[in-house]
Amino acid sequence: MSTSGARQRGRIELPTAAAITEAAALLRAGELVGMPTETVYGLAADALDPDAVKKIFAAKGRPADHPLIVHLPSAEHLPQWAAAIPREVIALANAFWPGPLTLILKRSLEVPDEVTGGQDTVGVRVPSHPVALALLRAFDGGLAAPSANRFGRISPTTAAHVQEELGERVALILDGGACEVGIESTILDFSRDVPEILRPGAIGPEDIARVIGRRPRVRGEPDAQATAPGPARDTAQPAPRVSGALAAHYAPRTPLRLVDPARLADEAAALAGEGRRVAVLAHSTPDPHDVRLRWRGLPAEPAAYAQGLYAGLRALDGVGADLILIEALPGGPGWRAVADRLGRAAVGSGGAKA
Ligand code: TXA
Ligand code: MG
């Protein structure tokens, strides 16, 4: 549809062959496109076009030195983006791509500074969502795509969320339905001596260890600290910048508090009794049917909980509550990634600064 350039910006389109062709043409023309992925929706631009990439930062209100992930149609595109591709990286790509794993590698000279934030590394992944893959194949190149939310806000997991966040700042949004994973990809830094998970996600350190035969560090976890002073530690290089690593991130506007499951119903009722408008996100405590409360339940299983988390937070953020109570999560490695997101959401909520 070559006449579509004049059509309304920010509109949502079903991913027909014509819409994919149009989206690829818009990307080639330097425009931004809302792209569904299996993790969250991305705000895509031609990764080799610095002006297009700059539009991403403007649309998100994101600081320009935060690097972006480059999405590729397949691992065969890696040599264009990465200067070195260790054997373990090929094994990881074979095992997890297409899928929710981002690899940080030494960049090739071709990658614009706008994408890497001026660092000597680049983040790459091959997403598994069929619409993302169709778009990447039609575009036949790398697409820089952060989550399609305004900076510091909750990542979008539906096309409607993207429209709500970015409106006419994006040329077109492809509707790929609700994201299956629901939280952002695992980021594995493979650019230094010891692999390190910078952002936990659906693919955990145990999954990675099964493929490469060694367990990556996990940033912020005690075992990482324990090995930190060892000789393998690469102290000469500064830690890479990861905006998802800022304490205040993924945050609703409504203040948010984590509450022990045993105290959740009572605390919610007590606050409501004081006249506070309370919303609750629970996973094991059943809805007490207190009409003063806005109660939303998520499944008590980590993958299903992750899938519904951002939509749940976004919905509760919109009900005009004074406070959102979140039932604290069980411990355990399966909950690592959602615990990470909830912790950050709690710090950043209500406009609080970390
Ligand atoms: O699941 C995802 O990864 C989604 C979908 C759209 O693919 N994307 C996403 O992008 O979450 P974004 O920009 O919201 O988060 C990407 C994170 C940022 O925190 C960024 O700092 C980090 O990846 N990152 C990107 N390139 C990096 C690099 N070269 N070194 C260190 N961190 C990097
Ligand atoms: Mg993001």
mmCIF file with all atom_site columns, N, CA and C in Angstrom, residues 6 11 21 55 101 134 172 179 182 227 237 288 335 340:
data_model
loop_
_atom_site.group_PDB
_atom_site.id
_atom_site.type_symbol
_atom_site.label_atom_id
_atom_site.label_alt_id
_atom_site.label_comp_id
_atom_site.label_asym_id
_atom_site.label_entity_id
_atom_site.label_seq_id
_atom_site.pdbx_PDB_ins_code
_atom_site.Cartn_x
_atom_site.Cartn_y
_atom_site.Cartn_z
_atom_site.occupancy
_atom_site.B_iso_or_equiv
_atom_site.pdbx_formal_charge
_atom_site.auth_seq_id
_atom_site.auth_comp_id
_atom_site.auth_asym_id
_atom_site.auth_atom_id
_atom_site.pdbx_PDB_model_num
ATOM 1  N N  . ALA A 1 6   ? 0.330   8.685   3.944  1.00 0.00 ? 6   ALA A N  1
ATOM 2  C CA . ALA A 1 6   ? -0.497  9.801   4.400  1.00 0.00 ? 6   ALA A CA 1
ATOM 3  C C  . ALA A 1 6   ? -1.556  9.357   5.403  1.00 0.00 ? 6   ALA A C  1
ATOM 4  N N  . ARG A 1 11  ? -1.741  4.088   14.074 1.00 0.00 ? 11  ARG A N  1
ATOM 5  C CA . ARG A 1 11  ? -2.871  3.172   13.971 1.00 0.00 ? 11  ARG A CA 1
ATOM 6  C C  . ARG A 1 11  ? -2.400  1.728   14.150 1.00 0.00 ? 11  ARG A C  1
ATOM 7  N N  . THR A 1 21  ? 4.365   -5.719  4.635  1.00 0.00 ? 21  THR A N  1
ATOM 8  C CA . THR A 1 21  ? 5.077   -5.034  3.544  1.00 0.00 ? 21  THR A CA 1
ATOM 9  C C  . THR A 1 21  ? 5.107   -3.532  3.799  1.00 0.00 ? 21  THR A C  1
ATOM 10 N N  . LYS A 1 55  ? 15.064  8.876   16.466 1.00 0.00 ? 55  LYS A N  1
ATOM 11 C CA . LYS A 1 55  ? 13.610  9.037   16.684 1.00 0.00 ? 55  LYS A CA 1
ATOM 12 C C  . LYS A 1 55  ? 13.113  8.142   17.823 1.00 0.00 ? 55  LYS A C  1
ATOM 13 N N  . LEU A 1 101 ? 16.391  -14.430 24.381 1.00 0.00 ? 101 LEU A N  1
ATOM 14 C CA . LEU A 1 101 ? 17.760  -14.268 24.895 1.00 0.00 ? 101 LEU A CA 1
ATOM 15 C C  . LEU A 1 101 ? 18.477  -13.192 24.088 1.00 0.00 ? 101 LEU A C  1
ATOM 16 N N  . ALA A 1 134 ? 8.399   -12.247 10.553 1.00 0.00 ? 134 ALA A N  1
ATOM 17 C CA . ALA A 1 134 ? 7.925   -11.876 9.217  1.00 0.00 ? 134 ALA A CA 1
ATOM 18 C C  . ALA A 1 134 ? 8.400   -10.462 8.862  1.00 0.00 ? 134 ALA A C  1
ATOM 19 N N  . LEU A 1 172 ? 3.115   3.149   12.722 1.00 0.00 ? 172 LEU A N  1
ATOM 20 C CA . LEU A 1 172 ? 2.198   2.015   12.567 1.00 0.00 ? 172 LEU A CA 1
ATOM 21 C C  . LEU A 1 172 ? 2.493   1.010   13.675 1.00 0.00 ? 172 LEU A C  1
ATOM 22 N N  . CYS A 1 179 ? 1.551   -10.688 24.280 1.00 0.00 ? 179 CYS A N  1
ATOM 23 C CA . CYS A 1 179 ? 2.866   -11.343 24.258 1.00 0.00 ? 179 CYS A CA 1
ATOM 24 C C  . CYS A 1 179 ? 2.852   -12.595 25.126 1.00 0.00 ? 179 CYS A C  1
ATOM 25 N N  . GLY A 1 182 ? 5.834   -12.092 28.173 1.00 0.00 ? 182 GLY A N  1
ATOM 26 C CA . GLY A 1 182 ? 5.294   -11.027 29.009 1.00 0.00 ? 182 GLY A CA 1
ATOM 27 C C  . GLY A 1 182 ? 6.303   -10.160 29.738 1.00 0.00 ? 182 GLY A C  1
ATOM 28 N N  . THR A 1 227 ? 32.549  -14.323 43.681 1.00 0.00 ? 227 THR A N  1
ATOM 29 C CA . THR A 1 227 ? 33.618  -14.570 42.714 1.00 0.00 ? 227 THR A CA 1
ATOM 30 C C  . THR A 1 227 ? 34.211  -13.260 42.194 1.00 0.00 ? 227 THR A C  1
ATOM 31 N N  . GLN A 1 237 ? 37.321  -2.714  32.712 1.00 0.00 ? 237 GLN A N  1
ATOM 32 C CA . GLN A 1 237 ? 36.237  -2.154  31.907 1.00 0.00 ? 237 GLN A CA 1
ATOM 33 C C  . GLN A 1 237 ? 35.064  -1.735  32.785 1.00 0.00 ? 237 GLN A C  1
ATOM 34 N N  . PRO A 1 288 ? -11.235 -11.588 48.335 1.00 0.00 ? 288 PRO A N  1
ATOM 35 C CA . PRO A 1 288 ? -12.178 -11.643 49.462 1.00 0.00 ? 288 PRO A CA 1
ATOM 36 C C  . PRO A 1 288 ? -13.549 -11.055 49.126 1.00 0.00 ? 288 PRO A C  1
ATOM 37 N N  . TRP A 1 335 ? 11.206  -17.820 40.067 1.00 0.00 ? 335 TRP A N  1
ATOM 38 C CA . TRP A 1 335 ? 10.583  -16.500 40.242 1.00 0.00 ? 335 TRP A CA 1
ATOM 39 C C  . TRP A 1 335 ? 11.579  -15.352 40.091 1.00 0.00 ? 335 TRP A C  1
ATOM 40 N N  . ASP A 1 340 ? 12.552  -9.627  40.099 1.00 0.00 ? 340 ASP A N  1
ATOM 41 C CA . ASP A 1 340 ? 13.375  -8.498  39.661 1.00 0.00 ? 340 ASP A CA 1
ATOM 42 C C  . ASP A 1 340 ? 12.492  -7.351  39.174 1.00 0.00 ? 340 ASP A C  1
#
